[in-house]
């Protein structure tokens, strides 16, 4: 039961921020609560830019984990490997940085945009963010920044404090991926899972039951409630009042 990706007002706002950051070689932090759809949107954007290799080079750092540490040397190495696969990566840290600057300038001279992307950025420590800032400050006579950084992460963790400070915060733009409003949930389920509702008053009561069982209007939580419908063997895509009462028996909705 995999939903179709659905654009919303909130995802469109983030996509606009990402586009602006890529165009101006900025550093953008996309922030959202658990289940807001950050990783889904991250993957969609990553694959979109990867589909245009003549224009964009995506350096996918994938996801950061609490159980192991990403170093700035690893990031520089990955950037060199993705931008110029045939170039030897020096072992010396200073030589790595010099090599990165050379290939960034060359790539920009060819009109290519370099995008560094990372998901689950909330676990990044302040020291690493400071190092990333210094790498992002690599410049040429024509441009103050030679690549963009797009990071997705939760609205908690070590990085939030860093993003509020002057050293990092003044250099990083932020965009918030909000959860849905209650009034948007039914339309979202219809587009994402192609759900349909019984006609008439019973259909409206079925919608009320469904909404009352969604305490958090995030795509992840909505998916969990939709999955309960699909566990019923009689479900064929149309939510009836009888089915809603069966799947969510603790909810009572009275009609006129």
PDB file of C-alpha atoms in Angstrom:
ATOM      1  CA  UNK A   1       0.000   0.000   0.000  1.00  0.00           C
ATOM      2  CA  UNK A   2       2.339   2.677  -1.252  1.00  0.00           C
ATOM      3  CA  UNK A   3       0.749   6.114  -1.722  1.00  0.00           C
ATOM      4  CA  UNK A   4       1.242   8.307  -4.765  1.00  0.00           C
ATOM      5  CA  UNK A   5       3.330  11.375  -3.990  1.00  0.00           C
ATOM      6  CA  UNK A   6       0.958  14.310  -3.592  1.00  0.00           C
ATOM      7  CA  UNK A   7       2.021  17.923  -3.885  1.00  0.00           C
ATOM      8  CA  UNK A   8       0.581  20.153  -1.181  1.00  0.00           C
ATOM      9  CA  UNK A   9       0.866  23.827  -0.343  1.00  0.00           C
ATOM     10  CA  UNK A  10       3.622  22.907   2.112  1.00  0.00           C
ATOM     11  CA  UNK A  11       5.667  20.687  -0.211  1.00  0.00           C
ATOM     12  CA  UNK A  12       5.384  23.295  -2.964  1.00  0.00           C
ATOM     13  CA  UNK A  13       6.717  25.934  -0.583  1.00  0.00           C
ATOM     14  CA  UNK A  14       9.739  23.758   0.260  1.00  0.00           C
ATOM     15  CA  UNK A  15      10.346  22.938  -3.417  1.00  0.00           C
ATOM     16  CA  UNK A  16      10.390  26.682  -4.176  1.00  0.00           C
ATOM     17  CA  UNK A  17      12.941  27.234  -1.399  1.00  0.00           C
ATOM     18  CA  UNK A  18      15.110  24.391  -2.705  1.00  0.00           C
ATOM     19  CA  UNK A  19      14.962  25.773  -6.242  1.00  0.00           C
ATOM     20  CA  UNK A  20      16.020  29.219  -5.011  1.00  0.00           C
ATOM     21  CA  UNK A  21      18.873  27.742  -2.949  1.00  0.00           C
ATOM     22  CA  UNK A  22      20.159  25.702  -5.899  1.00  0.00           C
ATOM     23  CA  UNK A  23      19.988  28.673  -8.250  1.00  0.00           C
ATOM     24  CA  UNK A  24      21.947  30.912  -5.856  1.00  0.00           C
ATOM     25  CA  UNK A  25      24.302  28.251  -4.421  1.00  0.00           C
ATOM     26  CA  UNK A  26      22.872  28.766  -0.926  1.00  0.00           C
ATOM     27  CA  UNK A  27      22.742  26.503   2.111  1.00  0.00           C
ATOM     28  CA  UNK A  28      19.178  25.442   2.970  1.00  0.00           C
ATOM     29  CA  UNK A  29      17.864  23.514   5.980  1.00  0.00           C
ATOM     30  CA  UNK A  30      14.432  21.914   5.519  1.00  0.00           C
ATOM     31  CA  UNK A  31      12.907  21.267   8.942  1.00  0.00           C
ATOM     32  CA  UNK A  32       9.849  19.230   9.890  1.00  0.00           C
ATOM     33  CA  UNK A  33       8.415  17.012  12.592  1.00  0.00           C
ATOM     34  CA  UNK A  34       8.476  13.217  12.504  1.00  0.00           C
ATOM     35  CA  UNK A  35       6.184  11.922   9.766  1.00  0.00           C
ATOM     36  CA  UNK A  36       5.852  15.224   7.897  1.00  0.00           C
ATOM     37  CA  UNK A  37       7.153  13.602   4.694  1.00  0.00           C
ATOM     38  CA  UNK A  38      10.705  14.944   4.709  1.00  0.00           C
ATOM     39  CA  UNK A  39      12.434  11.805   3.424  1.00  0.00           C
ATOM     40  CA  UNK A  40       9.805  11.274   0.714  1.00  0.00           C
ATOM     41  CA  UNK A  41      10.278  14.836  -0.519  1.00  0.00           C
ATOM     42  CA  UNK A  42      14.073  14.537  -0.184  1.00  0.00           C
ATOM     43  CA  UNK A  43      14.071  11.486  -2.469  1.00  0.00           C
ATOM     44  CA  UNK A  44      11.734  13.141  -4.976  1.00  0.00           C
ATOM     45  CA  UNK A  45      13.948  16.220  -5.242  1.00  0.00           C
ATOM     46  CA  UNK A  46      17.144  14.183  -5.433  1.00  0.00           C
ATOM     47  CA  UNK A  47      15.862  12.079  -8.310  1.00  0.00           C
ATOM     48  CA  UNK A  48      14.482  15.138 -10.081  1.00  0.00           C
ATOM     49  CA  UNK A  49      17.917  16.792 -10.191  1.00  0.00           C
ATOM     50  CA  UNK A  50      19.674  13.524 -11.028  1.00  0.00           C
ATOM     51  CA  UNK A  51      17.474  13.241 -14.116  1.00  0.00           C
ATOM     52  CA  UNK A  52      19.324  16.263 -15.587  1.00  0.00           C
ATOM     53  CA  UNK A  53      23.025  15.269 -15.380  1.00  0.00           C
ATOM     54  CA  UNK A  54      24.018  17.825 -18.015  1.00  0.00           C
ATOM     55  CA  UNK A  55      22.846  20.634 -15.717  1.00  0.00           C
ATOM     56  CA  UNK A  56      23.217  19.301 -12.190  1.00  0.00           C
ATOM     57  CA  UNK A  57      25.632  17.159 -10.206  1.00  0.00           C
ATOM     58  CA  UNK A  58      23.995  15.715  -7.089  1.00  0.00           C
ATOM     59  CA  UNK A  59      26.327  14.730  -4.276  1.00  0.00           C
ATOM     60  CA  UNK A  60      24.069  12.441  -2.273  1.00  0.00           C
ATOM     61  CA  UNK A  61      25.433  12.057   1.257  1.00  0.00           C
ATOM     62  CA  UNK A  62      22.300   9.992   1.951  1.00  0.00           C
ATOM     63  CA  UNK A  63      21.256   9.827   5.607  1.00  0.00           C
ATOM     64  CA  UNK A  64      23.219  10.683   8.702  1.00  0.00           C
ATOM     65  CA  UNK A  65      23.053   8.288  11.637  1.00  0.00           C
ATOM     66  CA  UNK A  66      23.534   8.706  15.359  1.00  0.00           C
ATOM     67  CA  UNK A  67      25.654   5.532  15.522  1.00  0.00           C
ATOM     68  CA  UNK A  68      28.480   6.735  13.282  1.00  0.00           C
ATOM     69  CA  UNK A  69      30.053  10.077  12.532  1.00  0.00           C
ATOM     70  CA  UNK A  70      30.337  11.746   9.147  1.00  0.00           C
ATOM     71  CA  UNK A  71      33.581  13.704   8.813  1.00  0.00           C
ATOM     72  CA  UNK A  72      34.256  16.721   6.640  1.00  0.00           C
ATOM     73  CA  UNK A  73      36.997  14.700   4.897  1.00  0.00           C
ATOM     74  CA  UNK A  74      34.367  12.137   3.909  1.00  0.00           C
ATOM     75  CA  UNK A  75      32.142  14.907   2.525  1.00  0.00           C
ATOM     76  CA  UNK A  76      34.983  16.433   0.491  1.00  0.00           C
ATOM     77  CA  UNK A  77      35.962  12.998  -0.837  1.00  0.00           C
ATOM     78  CA  UNK A  78      32.375  12.244  -1.890  1.00  0.00           C
ATOM     79  CA  UNK A  79      32.113  15.617  -3.619  1.00  0.00           C
ATOM     80  CA  UNK A  80      35.283  15.034  -5.629  1.00  0.00           C
ATOM     81  CA  UNK A  81      34.184  11.507  -6.591  1.00  0.00           C
ATOM     82  CA  UNK A  82      30.748  12.655  -7.773  1.00  0.00           C
ATOM     83  CA  UNK A  83      31.820  15.820  -9.580  1.00  0.00           C
ATOM     84  CA  UNK A  84      34.949  14.416 -11.244  1.00  0.00           C
ATOM     85  CA  UNK A  85      35.039  10.590 -11.015  1.00  0.00           C
ATOM     86  CA  UNK A  86      38.334  10.363 -12.947  1.00  0.00           C
ATOM     87  CA  UNK A  87      40.223  12.716 -10.645  1.00  0.00           C
ATOM     88  CA  UNK A  88      42.521  11.171  -8.025  1.00  0.00           C
ATOM     89  CA  UNK A  89      41.447  11.972  -4.463  1.00  0.00           C
ATOM     90  CA  UNK A  90      44.507  13.040  -2.455  1.00  0.00           C
ATOM     91  CA  UNK A  91      45.070  11.592   0.992  1.00  0.00           C
ATOM     92  CA  UNK A  92      46.184  14.884   2.485  1.00  0.00           C
ATOM     93  CA  UNK A  93      43.287  16.995   3.829  1.00  0.00           C
ATOM     94  CA  UNK A  94      44.623  20.301   2.466  1.00  0.00           C
ATOM     95  CA  UNK A  95      45.305  18.737  -0.940  1.00  0.00           C
ATOM     96  CA  UNK A  96      41.737  17.357  -0.936  1.00  0.00           C
ATOM     97  CA  UNK A  97      40.351  20.829  -0.360  1.00  0.00           C
ATOM     98  CA  UNK A  98      42.528  22.333  -3.097  1.00  0.00           C
ATOM     99  CA  UNK A  99      41.434  19.609  -5.530  1.00  0.00           C
ATOM    100  CA  UNK A 100      37.791  20.211  -4.647  1.00  0.00           C
ATOM    101  CA  UNK A 101      38.148  23.927  -5.376  1.00  0.00           C
ATOM    102  CA  UNK A 102      39.696  23.215  -8.781  1.00  0.00           C
ATOM    103  CA  UNK A 103      36.953  20.831  -9.895  1.00  0.00           C
ATOM    104  CA  UNK A 104      34.204  23.087  -8.528  1.00  0.00           C
ATOM    105  CA  UNK A 105      35.509  26.026 -10.549  1.00  0.00           C
ATOM    106  CA  UNK A 106      35.805  23.833 -13.639  1.00  0.00           C
ATOM    107  CA  UNK A 107      32.270  22.462 -13.226  1.00  0.00           C
ATOM    108  CA  UNK A 108      30.852  25.959 -12.763  1.00  0.00           C
ATOM    109  CA  UNK A 109      32.710  27.145 -15.885  1.00  0.00           C
ATOM    110  CA  UNK A 110      30.756  24.484 -17.775  1.00  0.00           C
ATOM    111  CA  UNK A 111      27.468  25.782 -16.384  1.00  0.00           C
ATOM    112  CA  UNK A 112      26.827  22.892 -14.011  1.00  0.00           C
ATOM    113  CA  UNK A 113      25.151  23.342 -10.642  1.00  0.00           C
ATOM    114  CA  UNK A 114      26.574  21.266  -7.779  1.00  0.00           C
ATOM    115  CA  UNK A 115      24.070  20.196  -5.110  1.00  0.00           C
ATOM    116  CA  UNK A 116      25.138  18.517  -1.858  1.00  0.00           C
ATOM    117  CA  UNK A 117      22.163  16.726  -0.258  1.00  0.00           C
ATOM    118  CA  UNK A 118      21.814  15.133   3.181  1.00  0.00           C
ATOM    119  CA  UNK A 119      18.843  13.670   5.035  1.00  0.00           C
ATOM    120  CA  UNK A 120      18.404  13.257   8.825  1.00  0.00           C
ATOM    121  CA  UNK A 121      20.680  16.241   9.460  1.00  0.00           C
ATOM    122  CA  UNK A 122      19.412  16.713  13.017  1.00  0.00           C
ATOM    123  CA  UNK A 123      22.210  14.495  14.375  1.00  0.00           C
ATOM    124  CA  UNK A 124      25.018  16.646  12.960  1.00  0.00           C
ATOM    125  CA  UNK A 125      27.218  18.192  15.620  1.00  0.00           C
ATOM    126  CA  UNK A 126      28.097  21.885  15.696  1.00  0.00           C
ATOM    127  CA  UNK A 127      31.752  21.186  14.929  1.00  0.00           C
ATOM    128  CA  UNK A 128      30.895  19.424  11.680  1.00  0.00           C
ATOM    129  CA  UNK A 129      28.470  22.185  10.697  1.00  0.00           C
ATOM    130  CA  UNK A 130      31.282  24.714  11.201  1.00  0.00           C
ATOM    131  CA  UNK A 131      33.553  22.628   8.977  1.00  0.00           C
ATOM    132  CA  UNK A 132      30.840  22.379   6.315  1.00  0.00           C
ATOM    133  CA  UNK A 133      30.456  26.160   6.507  1.00  0.00           C
ATOM    134  CA  UNK A 134      34.153  26.571   5.703  1.00  0.00           C
ATOM    135  CA  UNK A 135      33.885  24.214   2.711  1.00  0.00           C
ATOM    136  CA  UNK A 136      30.826  26.108   1.489  1.00  0.00           C
ATOM    137  CA  UNK A 137      32.885  29.306   1.609  1.00  0.00           C
ATOM    138  CA  UNK A 138      35.092  28.077  -1.250  1.00  0.00           C
ATOM    139  CA  UNK A 139      34.790  30.818  -3.849  1.00  0.00           C
ATOM    140  CA  UNK A 140      35.999  31.999  -7.231  1.00  0.00           C
ATOM    141  CA  UNK A 141      36.499  35.533  -8.614  1.00  0.00           C
ATOM    142  CA  UNK A 142      32.982  35.316 -10.053  1.00  0.00           C
ATOM    143  CA  UNK A 143      31.042  33.520  -7.291  1.00  0.00           C
ATOM    144  CA  UNK A 144      31.118  33.649  -3.495  1.00  0.00           C
ATOM    145  CA  UNK A 145      29.799  30.068  -3.288  1.00  0.00           C
ATOM    146  CA  UNK A 146      30.360  27.323  -5.850  1.00  0.00           C
ATOM    147  CA  UNK A 147      27.727  24.816  -4.732  1.00  0.00           C
ATOM    148  CA  UNK A 148      24.490  24.549  -2.794  1.00  0.00           C
ATOM    149  CA  UNK A 149      23.753  22.480   0.316  1.00  0.00           C
ATOM    150  CA  UNK A 150      20.289  21.043   0.904  1.00  0.00           C
ATOM    151  CA  UNK A 151      19.776  19.387   4.308  1.00  0.00           C
ATOM    152  CA  UNK A 152      16.597  17.791   5.608  1.00  0.00           C
ATOM    153  CA  UNK A 153      16.130  17.122   9.316  1.00  0.00           C
ATOM    154  CA  UNK A 154      13.754  16.924  12.265  1.00  0.00           C
ATOM    155  CA  UNK A 155      12.675  19.917  14.290  1.00  0.00           C
ATOM    156  CA  UNK A 156      14.854  18.836  17.204  1.00  0.00           C
ATOM    157  CA  UNK A 157      18.416  17.663  17.796  1.00  0.00           C
ATOM    158  CA  UNK A 158      21.797  19.347  18.020  1.00  0.00           C
ATOM    159  CA  UNK A 159      21.510  21.192  14.735  1.00  0.00           C
ATOM    160  CA  UNK A 160      18.534  23.330  15.820  1.00  0.00           C
ATOM    161  CA  UNK A 161      20.684  25.118  18.401  1.00  0.00           C
ATOM    162  CA  UNK A 162      23.366  25.661  15.748  1.00  0.00           C
ATOM    163  CA  UNK A 163      20.816  27.015  13.264  1.00  0.00           C
ATOM    164  CA  UNK A 164      19.719  29.581  15.849  1.00  0.00           C
ATOM    165  CA  UNK A 165      23.263  30.800  16.477  1.00  0.00           C
ATOM    166  CA  UNK A 166      25.015  33.532  14.530  1.00  0.00           C
ATOM    167  CA  UNK A 167      27.921  31.458  13.201  1.00  0.00           C
ATOM    168  CA  UNK A 168      25.737  28.935  11.356  1.00  0.00           C
ATOM    169  CA  UNK A 169      22.284  30.482  11.499  1.00  0.00           C
ATOM    170  CA  UNK A 170      23.223  33.643   9.619  1.00  0.00           C
ATOM    171  CA  UNK A 171      24.544  31.530   6.741  1.00  0.00           C
ATOM    172  CA  UNK A 172      21.741  28.968   6.468  1.00  0.00           C
ATOM    173  CA  UNK A 173      18.268  29.599   5.104  1.00  0.00           C
ATOM    174  CA  UNK A 174      15.435  27.554   6.610  1.00  0.00           C
ATOM    175  CA  UNK A 175      12.215  26.182   5.182  1.00  0.00           C
ATOM    176  CA  UNK A 176       9.606  24.382   7.274  1.00  0.00           C
ATOM    177  CA  UNK A 177       7.653  21.376   6.025  1.00  0.00           C
ATOM    178  CA  UNK A 178       4.393  21.660   7.926  1.00  0.00           C
ATOM    179  CA  UNK A 179       1.844  18.910   8.512  1.00  0.00           C
ATOM    180  CA  UNK A 180      -1.585  19.106   6.892  1.00  0.00           C
ATOM    181  CA  UNK A 181      -4.541  21.033   8.189  1.00  0.00           C
ATOM    182  CA  UNK A 182      -7.596  19.004   9.163  1.00  0.00           C
ATOM    183  CA  UNK A 183      -9.538  20.452   6.219  1.00  0.00           C
ATOM    184  CA  UNK A 184      -6.913  19.083   3.796  1.00  0.00           C
ATOM    185  CA  UNK A 185      -6.787  15.485   5.029  1.00  0.00           C
ATOM    186  CA  UNK A 186      -9.691  14.033   3.018  1.00  0.00           C
ATOM    187  CA  UNK A 187      -8.454  15.546  -0.249  1.00  0.00           C
ATOM    188  CA  UNK A 188      -4.945  14.270   0.550  1.00  0.00           C
ATOM    189  CA  UNK A 189      -6.166  10.690   1.083  1.00  0.00           C
ATOM    190  CA  UNK A 190      -8.199  10.771  -2.101  1.00  0.00           C
ATOM    191  CA  UNK A 191      -5.203  11.862  -4.171  1.00  0.00           C
ATOM    192  CA  UNK A 192      -2.539   9.808  -2.408  1.00  0.00           C
ATOM    193  CA  UNK A 193      -4.440   6.511  -2.032  1.00  0.00           C
ATOM    194  CA  UNK A 194      -7.377   7.075  -4.385  1.00  0.00           C
ATOM    195  CA  UNK A 195      -9.813   6.566  -1.497  1.00  0.00           C
ATOM    196  CA  UNK A 196     -13.480   7.109  -2.230  1.00  0.00           C
ATOM    197  CA  UNK A 197     -16.326   7.631   0.199  1.00  0.00           C
ATOM    198  CA  UNK A 198     -19.877   6.354   0.377  1.00  0.00           C
ATOM    199  CA  UNK A 199     -22.282   8.924  -1.017  1.00  0.00           C
ATOM    200  CA  UNK A 200     -24.739  10.934   1.038  1.00  0.00           C
ATOM    201  CA  UNK A 201     -24.943  11.402   4.785  1.00  0.00           C
ATOM    202  CA  UNK A 202     -23.332   8.050   5.542  1.00  0.00           C
ATOM    203  CA  UNK A 203     -20.275   9.060   3.556  1.00  0.00           C
ATOM    204  CA  UNK A 204     -19.969  12.295   5.507  1.00  0.00           C
ATOM    205  CA  UNK A 205     -20.214  10.351   8.778  1.00  0.00           C
ATOM    206  CA  UNK A 206     -17.512   7.958   7.523  1.00  0.00           C
ATOM    207  CA  UNK A 207     -15.248  10.943   6.885  1.00  0.00           C
ATOM    208  CA  UNK A 208     -15.897  12.253  10.399  1.00  0.00           C
ATOM    209  CA  UNK A 209     -14.980   8.897  11.899  1.00  0.00           C
ATOM    210  CA  UNK A 210     -11.779   8.768   9.870  1.00  0.00           C
ATOM    211  CA  UNK A 211     -10.786  12.315  10.868  1.00  0.00           C
ATOM    212  CA  UNK A 212     -11.496  11.686  14.546  1.00  0.00           C
ATOM    213  CA  UNK A 213      -9.004   8.823  14.478  1.00  0.00           C
ATOM    214  CA  UNK A 214      -6.195  11.005  13.151  1.00  0.00           C
ATOM    215  CA  UNK A 215      -4.633  12.771  16.081  1.00  0.00           C
ATOM    216  CA  UNK A 216      -1.661  13.982  14.064  1.00  0.00           C
ATOM    217  CA  UNK A 217      -2.276  15.251  10.536  1.00  0.00           C
ATOM    218  CA  UNK A 218       1.106  14.159   9.220  1.00  0.00           C
ATOM    219  CA  UNK A 219       1.357  11.953   6.093  1.00  0.00           C
ATOM    220  CA  UNK A 220       2.931   9.161   8.141  1.00  0.00           C
ATOM    221  CA  UNK A 221       0.123   9.077  10.701  1.00  0.00           C
ATOM    222  CA  UNK A 222      -2.516   9.349   7.985  1.00  0.00           C
ATOM    223  CA  UNK A 223      -0.874   6.396   6.211  1.00  0.00           C
ATOM    224  CA  UNK A 224      -1.191   4.324   9.391  1.00  0.00           C
ATOM    225  CA  UNK A 225      -4.948   5.015   9.551  1.00  0.00           C
ATOM    226  CA  UNK A 226      -5.415   4.231   5.846  1.00  0.00           C
ATOM    227  CA  UNK A 227      -3.537   0.953   6.347  1.00  0.00           C
ATOM    228  CA  UNK A 228      -6.183  -0.072   8.904  1.00  0.00           C
ATOM    229  CA  UNK A 229      -8.807   0.188   6.168  1.00  0.00           C
ATOM    230  CA  UNK A 230      -6.752  -1.971   3.816  1.00  0.00           C
ATOM    231  CA  UNK A 231      -6.440  -4.675   6.479  1.00  0.00           C
ATOM    232  CA  UNK A 232     -10.157  -5.302   6.091  1.00  0.00           C
ATOM    233  CA  UNK A 233     -10.562  -7.953   3.378  1.00  0.00           C
ATOM    234  CA  UNK A 234     -13.844  -6.413   2.203  1.00  0.00           C
ATOM    235  CA  UNK A 235     -12.290  -3.019   1.475  1.00  0.00           C
ATOM    236  CA  UNK A 236     -12.263  -2.162  -2.250  1.00  0.00           C
ATOM    237  CA  UNK A 237     -11.284   1.502  -2.069  1.00  0.00           C
ATOM    238  CA  UNK A 238     -14.661   2.918  -1.015  1.00  0.00           C
ATOM    239  CA  UNK A 239     -15.002   3.850   2.661  1.00  0.00           C
ATOM    240  CA  UNK A 240     -18.518   3.206   3.875  1.00  0.00           C
ATOM    241  CA  UNK A 241     -20.022   4.219   7.208  1.00  0.00           C
ATOM    242  CA  UNK A 242     -20.347   0.559   8.160  1.00  0.00           C
ATOM    243  CA  UNK A 243     -16.686  -0.124   7.339  1.00  0.00           C
ATOM    244  CA  UNK A 244     -15.516   2.972   9.236  1.00  0.00           C
ATOM    245  CA  UNK A 245     -17.466   1.860  12.303  1.00  0.00           C
ATOM    246  CA  UNK A 246     -15.923  -1.596  12.006  1.00  0.00           C
ATOM    247  CA  UNK A 247     -12.335  -0.423  11.525  1.00  0.00           C
ATOM    248  CA  UNK A 248     -12.568   2.358  14.112  1.00  0.00           C
ATOM    249  CA  UNK A 249     -15.120   0.939  16.600  1.00  0.00           C
ATOM    250  CA  UNK A 250     -14.202   3.346  19.416  1.00  0.00           C
ATOM    251  CA  UNK A 251     -15.565   6.289  17.412  1.00  0.00           C
ATOM    252  CA  UNK A 252     -19.240   7.162  17.490  1.00  0.00           C
ATOM    253  CA  UNK A 253     -20.621   9.745  15.092  1.00  0.00           C
ATOM    254  CA  UNK A 254     -24.244  10.759  15.212  1.00  0.00           C
ATOM    255  CA  UNK A 255     -26.019  12.281  12.245  1.00  0.00           C
ATOM    256  CA  UNK A 256     -29.164  14.324  11.806  1.00  0.00           C
TER     257      UNK A 256
END
